[in-house]
PDB file of C-alpha atoms in Angstrom:
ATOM      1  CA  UNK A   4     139.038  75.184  88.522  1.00 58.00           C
ATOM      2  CA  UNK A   5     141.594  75.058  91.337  1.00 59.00           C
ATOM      3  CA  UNK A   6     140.906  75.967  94.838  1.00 59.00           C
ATOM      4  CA  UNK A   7     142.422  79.218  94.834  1.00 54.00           C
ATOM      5  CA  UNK A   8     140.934  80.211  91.565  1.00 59.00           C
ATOM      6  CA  UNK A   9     137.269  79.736  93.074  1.00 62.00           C
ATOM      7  CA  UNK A  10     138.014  82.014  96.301  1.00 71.00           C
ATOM      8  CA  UNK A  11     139.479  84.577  93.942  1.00 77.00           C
ATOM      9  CA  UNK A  12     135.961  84.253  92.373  1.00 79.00           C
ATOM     10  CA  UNK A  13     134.184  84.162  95.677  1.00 90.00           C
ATOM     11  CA  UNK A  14     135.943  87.442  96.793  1.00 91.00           C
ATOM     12  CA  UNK A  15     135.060  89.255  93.647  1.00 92.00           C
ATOM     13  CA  UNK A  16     131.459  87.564  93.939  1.00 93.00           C
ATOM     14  CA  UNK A  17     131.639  89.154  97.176  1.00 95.00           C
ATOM     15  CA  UNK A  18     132.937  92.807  96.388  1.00 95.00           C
ATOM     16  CA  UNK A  19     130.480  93.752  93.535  1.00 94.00           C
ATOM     17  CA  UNK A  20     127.471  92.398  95.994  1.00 95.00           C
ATOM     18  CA  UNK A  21     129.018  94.776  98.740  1.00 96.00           C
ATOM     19  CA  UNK A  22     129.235  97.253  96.086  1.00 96.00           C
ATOM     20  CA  UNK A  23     125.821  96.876  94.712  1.00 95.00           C
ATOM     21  CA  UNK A  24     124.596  96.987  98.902  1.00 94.00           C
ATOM     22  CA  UNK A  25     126.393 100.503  98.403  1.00 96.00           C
ATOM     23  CA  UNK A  26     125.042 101.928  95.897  1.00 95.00           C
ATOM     24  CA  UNK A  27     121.398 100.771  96.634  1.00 94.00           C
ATOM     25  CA  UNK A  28     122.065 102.541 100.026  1.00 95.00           C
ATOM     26  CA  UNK A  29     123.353 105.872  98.463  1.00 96.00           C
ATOM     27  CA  UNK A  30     120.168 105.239  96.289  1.00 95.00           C
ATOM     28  CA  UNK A  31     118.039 105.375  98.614  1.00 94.00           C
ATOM     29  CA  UNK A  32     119.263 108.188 100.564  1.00 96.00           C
ATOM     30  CA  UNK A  33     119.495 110.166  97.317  1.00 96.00           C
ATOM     31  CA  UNK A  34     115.737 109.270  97.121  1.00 94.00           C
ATOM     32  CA  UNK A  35     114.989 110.185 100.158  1.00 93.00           C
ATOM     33  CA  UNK A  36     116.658 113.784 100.477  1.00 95.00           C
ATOM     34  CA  UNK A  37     113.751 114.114  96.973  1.00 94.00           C
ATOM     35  CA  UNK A  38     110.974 113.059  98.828  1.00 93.00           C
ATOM     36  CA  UNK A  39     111.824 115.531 101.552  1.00 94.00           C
ATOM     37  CA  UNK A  40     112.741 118.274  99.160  1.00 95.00           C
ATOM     38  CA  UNK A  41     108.633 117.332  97.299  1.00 94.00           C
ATOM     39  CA  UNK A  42     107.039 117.292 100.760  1.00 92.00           C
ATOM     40  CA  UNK A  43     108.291 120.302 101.498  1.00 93.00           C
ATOM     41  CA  UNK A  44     107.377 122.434  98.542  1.00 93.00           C
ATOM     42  CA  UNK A  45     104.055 120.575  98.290  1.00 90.00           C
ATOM     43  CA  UNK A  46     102.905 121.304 102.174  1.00 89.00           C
ATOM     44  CA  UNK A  47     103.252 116.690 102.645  1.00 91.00           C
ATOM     45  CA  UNK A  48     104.803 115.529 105.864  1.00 91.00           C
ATOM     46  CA  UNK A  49     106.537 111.806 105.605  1.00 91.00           C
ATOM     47  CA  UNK A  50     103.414 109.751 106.099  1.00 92.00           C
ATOM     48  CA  UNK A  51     102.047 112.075 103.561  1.00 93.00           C
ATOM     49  CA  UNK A  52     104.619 111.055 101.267  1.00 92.00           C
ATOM     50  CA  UNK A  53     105.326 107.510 102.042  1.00 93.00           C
ATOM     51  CA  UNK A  54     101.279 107.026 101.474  1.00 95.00           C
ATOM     52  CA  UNK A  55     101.591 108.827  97.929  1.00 93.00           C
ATOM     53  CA  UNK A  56     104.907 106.348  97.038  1.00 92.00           C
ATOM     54  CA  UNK A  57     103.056 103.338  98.153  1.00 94.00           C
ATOM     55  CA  UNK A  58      99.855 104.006  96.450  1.00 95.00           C
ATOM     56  CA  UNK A  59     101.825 104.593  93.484  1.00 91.00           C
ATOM     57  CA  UNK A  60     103.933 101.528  93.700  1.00 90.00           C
ATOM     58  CA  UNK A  61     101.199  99.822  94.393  1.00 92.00           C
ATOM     59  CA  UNK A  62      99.165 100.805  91.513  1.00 89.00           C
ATOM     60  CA  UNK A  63     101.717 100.446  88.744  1.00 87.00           C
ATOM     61  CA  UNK A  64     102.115  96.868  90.546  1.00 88.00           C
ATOM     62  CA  UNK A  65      98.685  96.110  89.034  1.00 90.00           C
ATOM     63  CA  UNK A  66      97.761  95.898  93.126  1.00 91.00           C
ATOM     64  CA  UNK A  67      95.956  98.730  94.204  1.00 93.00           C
ATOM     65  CA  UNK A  68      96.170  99.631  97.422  1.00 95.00           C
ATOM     66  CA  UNK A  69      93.206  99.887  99.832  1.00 95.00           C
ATOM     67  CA  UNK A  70      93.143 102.202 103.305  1.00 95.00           C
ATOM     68  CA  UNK A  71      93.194  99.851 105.349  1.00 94.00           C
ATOM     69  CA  UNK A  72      96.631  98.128 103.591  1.00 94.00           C
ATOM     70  CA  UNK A  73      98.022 101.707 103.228  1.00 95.00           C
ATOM     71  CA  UNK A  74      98.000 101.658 107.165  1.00 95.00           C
ATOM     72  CA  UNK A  75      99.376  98.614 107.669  1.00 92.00           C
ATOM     73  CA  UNK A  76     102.201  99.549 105.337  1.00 91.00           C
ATOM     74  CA  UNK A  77     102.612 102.710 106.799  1.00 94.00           C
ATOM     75  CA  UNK A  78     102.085 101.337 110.474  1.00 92.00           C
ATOM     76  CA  UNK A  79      99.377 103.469 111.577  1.00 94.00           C
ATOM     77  CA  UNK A  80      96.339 102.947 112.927  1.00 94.00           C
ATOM     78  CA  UNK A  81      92.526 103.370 111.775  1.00 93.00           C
ATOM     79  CA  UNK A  82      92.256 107.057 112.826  1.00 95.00           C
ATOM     80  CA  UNK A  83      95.637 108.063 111.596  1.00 94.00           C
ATOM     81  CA  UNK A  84      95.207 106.981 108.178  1.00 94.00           C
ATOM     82  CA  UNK A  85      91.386 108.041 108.321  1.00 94.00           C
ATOM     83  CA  UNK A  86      92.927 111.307 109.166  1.00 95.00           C
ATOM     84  CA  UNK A  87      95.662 111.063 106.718  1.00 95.00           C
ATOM     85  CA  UNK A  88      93.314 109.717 103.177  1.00 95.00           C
ATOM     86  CA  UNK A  89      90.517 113.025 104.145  1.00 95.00           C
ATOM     87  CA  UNK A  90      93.466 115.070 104.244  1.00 93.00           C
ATOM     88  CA  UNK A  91      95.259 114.165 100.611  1.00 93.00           C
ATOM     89  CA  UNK A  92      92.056 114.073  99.183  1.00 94.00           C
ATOM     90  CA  UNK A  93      90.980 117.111 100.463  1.00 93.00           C
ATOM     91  CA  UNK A  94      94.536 118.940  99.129  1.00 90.00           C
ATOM     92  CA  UNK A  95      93.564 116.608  95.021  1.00 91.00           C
ATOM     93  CA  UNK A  96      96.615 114.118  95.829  1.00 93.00           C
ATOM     94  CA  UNK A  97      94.311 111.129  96.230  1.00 94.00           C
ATOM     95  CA  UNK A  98      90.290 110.068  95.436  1.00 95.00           C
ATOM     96  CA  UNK A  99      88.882 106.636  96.911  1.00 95.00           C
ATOM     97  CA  UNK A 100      87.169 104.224  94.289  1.00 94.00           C
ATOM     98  CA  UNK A 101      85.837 101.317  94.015  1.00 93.00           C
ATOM     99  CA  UNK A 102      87.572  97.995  93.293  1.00 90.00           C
ATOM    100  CA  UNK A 103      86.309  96.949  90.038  1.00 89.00           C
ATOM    101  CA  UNK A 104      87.324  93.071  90.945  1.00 87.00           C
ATOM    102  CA  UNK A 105      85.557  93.944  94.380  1.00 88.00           C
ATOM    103  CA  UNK A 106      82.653  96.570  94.819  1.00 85.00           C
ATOM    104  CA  UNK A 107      82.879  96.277  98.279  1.00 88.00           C
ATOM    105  CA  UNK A 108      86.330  97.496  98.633  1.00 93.00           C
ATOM    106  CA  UNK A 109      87.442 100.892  98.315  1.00 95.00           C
ATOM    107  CA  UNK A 110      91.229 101.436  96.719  1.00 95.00           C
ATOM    108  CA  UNK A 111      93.483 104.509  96.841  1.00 96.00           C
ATOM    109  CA  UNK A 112      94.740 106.262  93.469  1.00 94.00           C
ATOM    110  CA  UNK A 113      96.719 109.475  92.893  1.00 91.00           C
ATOM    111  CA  UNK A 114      93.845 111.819  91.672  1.00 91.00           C
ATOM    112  CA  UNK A 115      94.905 114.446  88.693  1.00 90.00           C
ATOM    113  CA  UNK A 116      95.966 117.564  90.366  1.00 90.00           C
ATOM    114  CA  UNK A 117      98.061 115.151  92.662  1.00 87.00           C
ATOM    115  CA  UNK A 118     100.127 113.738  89.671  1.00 88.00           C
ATOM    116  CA  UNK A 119     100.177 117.080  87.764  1.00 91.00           C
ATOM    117  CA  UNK A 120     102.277 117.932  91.021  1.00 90.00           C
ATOM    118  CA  UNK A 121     104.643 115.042  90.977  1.00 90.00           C
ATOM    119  CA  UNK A 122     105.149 115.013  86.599  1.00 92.00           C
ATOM    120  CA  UNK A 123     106.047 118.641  87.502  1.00 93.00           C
ATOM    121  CA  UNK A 124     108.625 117.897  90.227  1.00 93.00           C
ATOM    122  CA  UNK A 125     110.046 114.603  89.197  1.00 94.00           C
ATOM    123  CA  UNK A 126     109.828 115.285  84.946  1.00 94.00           C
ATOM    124  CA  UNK A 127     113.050 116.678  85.212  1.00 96.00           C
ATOM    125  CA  UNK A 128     114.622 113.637  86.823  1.00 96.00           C
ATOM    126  CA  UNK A 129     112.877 111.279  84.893  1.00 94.00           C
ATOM    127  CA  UNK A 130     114.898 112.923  82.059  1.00 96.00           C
ATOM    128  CA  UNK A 131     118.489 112.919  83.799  1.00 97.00           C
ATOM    129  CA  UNK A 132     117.379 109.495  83.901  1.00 96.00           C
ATOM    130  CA  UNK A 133     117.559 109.103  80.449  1.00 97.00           C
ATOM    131  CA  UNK A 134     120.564 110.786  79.634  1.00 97.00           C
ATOM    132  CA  UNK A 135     122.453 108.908  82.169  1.00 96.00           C
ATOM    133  CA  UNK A 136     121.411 105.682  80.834  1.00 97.00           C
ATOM    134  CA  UNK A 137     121.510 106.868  77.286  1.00 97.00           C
ATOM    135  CA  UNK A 138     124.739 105.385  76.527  1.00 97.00           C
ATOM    136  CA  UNK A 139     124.402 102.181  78.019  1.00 97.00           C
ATOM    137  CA  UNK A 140     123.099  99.378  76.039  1.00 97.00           C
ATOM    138  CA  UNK A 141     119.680  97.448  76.169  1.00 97.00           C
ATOM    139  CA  UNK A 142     121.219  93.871  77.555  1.00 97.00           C
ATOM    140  CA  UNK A 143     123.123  96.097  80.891  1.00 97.00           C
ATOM    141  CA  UNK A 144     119.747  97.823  81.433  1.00 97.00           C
ATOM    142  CA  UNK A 145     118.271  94.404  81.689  1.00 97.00           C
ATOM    143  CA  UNK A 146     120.583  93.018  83.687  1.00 97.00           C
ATOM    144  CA  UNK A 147     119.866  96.058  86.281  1.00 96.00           C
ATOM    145  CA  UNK A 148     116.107  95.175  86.043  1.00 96.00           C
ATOM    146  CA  UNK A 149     116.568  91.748  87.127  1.00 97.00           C
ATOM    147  CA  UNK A 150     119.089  93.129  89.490  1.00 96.00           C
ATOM    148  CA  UNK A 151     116.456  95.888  91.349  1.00 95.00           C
ATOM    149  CA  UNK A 152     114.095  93.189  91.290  1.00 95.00           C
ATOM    150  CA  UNK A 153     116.114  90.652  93.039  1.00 96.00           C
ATOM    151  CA  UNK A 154     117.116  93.347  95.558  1.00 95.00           C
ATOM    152  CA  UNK A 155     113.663  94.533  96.152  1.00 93.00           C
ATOM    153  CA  UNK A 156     112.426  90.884  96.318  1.00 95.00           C
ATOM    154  CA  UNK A 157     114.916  89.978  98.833  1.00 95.00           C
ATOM    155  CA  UNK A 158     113.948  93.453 100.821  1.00 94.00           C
ATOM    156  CA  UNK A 159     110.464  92.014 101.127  1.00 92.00           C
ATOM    157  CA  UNK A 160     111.566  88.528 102.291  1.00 96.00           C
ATOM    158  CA  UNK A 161     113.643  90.131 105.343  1.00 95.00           C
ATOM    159  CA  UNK A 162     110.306  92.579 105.877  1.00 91.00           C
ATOM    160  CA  UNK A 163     107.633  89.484 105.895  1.00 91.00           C
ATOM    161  CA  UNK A 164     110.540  87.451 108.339  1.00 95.00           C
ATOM    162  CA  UNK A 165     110.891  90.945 110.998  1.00 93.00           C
ATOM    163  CA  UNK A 166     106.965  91.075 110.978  1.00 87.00           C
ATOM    164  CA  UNK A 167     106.029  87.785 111.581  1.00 90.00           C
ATOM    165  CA  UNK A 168     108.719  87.535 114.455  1.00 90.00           C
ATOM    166  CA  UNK A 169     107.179  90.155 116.220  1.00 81.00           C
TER     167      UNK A 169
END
């Protein structure tokens, strides 16, 4: 491979990561403008919302999340999320249980009415999901799984760095 050959390379190497930075950035202001749209019609401010998104991240990450890591994720302090957890349970978003690997610690899930609420809201886009990827076959879906989860991993490593220099 001559010189010239490999910088063509690099420069397209270059373009679809630039365009991939795009669209994961029009992605997540899509995604945002959602969350708004569900916090208003469902009485959550942002916290409210980022704490729901977390726990549920969290939980389908087979790591559920307790209070006091919800805070720290959500950078508030002891009262705030105290406030915030009494709150969503109080409104059937939420319930407190116990870890099953650790009785002593208490872990955040969605409660029932809480994801009755979001399968109402976010049904319909789970199925515009589907018809948008309907035509696209198995091994590209794949390849955009490992993609997301290269993205997201390198997301983390640039969080963990920003923390622990402050």
């Amino acid at each position: 491979m001559s010189e010239l050959d490999r910088s063509d390379g690099d420069a397209a190497r270059r373009e679809l990561e630039s365009l991939i930075a795009a669209d994961m950035r029009a992605m997540t202001a899509e995604s945002d403008q959602l969350g708004r749209v569900f916090g208003a019609r469902h009485h959550l401010n942002a916290n409210d919302f980022r704490a729901l998104l977390h726990i549920m991240v969290s939980d389908v990450g087979g790591r559920p999340v307790s209070p006091g890591e919800l805070g720290s994720l959500l950078g508030l302090s002891s009262a705030a999320m105290t406030y915030l957890v009494e709150r969503m349970i109080v409104s059937g978003h939420i319930r407190r249980e116990p870890d099953v690997r650790d009785r002593r610690r208490v872990i955040l899930r969605y409660d029932e009415p809480g994801m009755d609420v979001a399968r109402q809201f976010f049904g319909p886009l789970g199925q515009h999901v589907s018809q948008s990827l309907a035509d696209l076959p198995d091994d590209d879906l794949a390849a955009a799984h490992r993609v997301f989860g290269a993205l997201t991993d390198a997301m983390q490593t640039y969080h963990r760095e920003i923390k622990s220099a402050e």
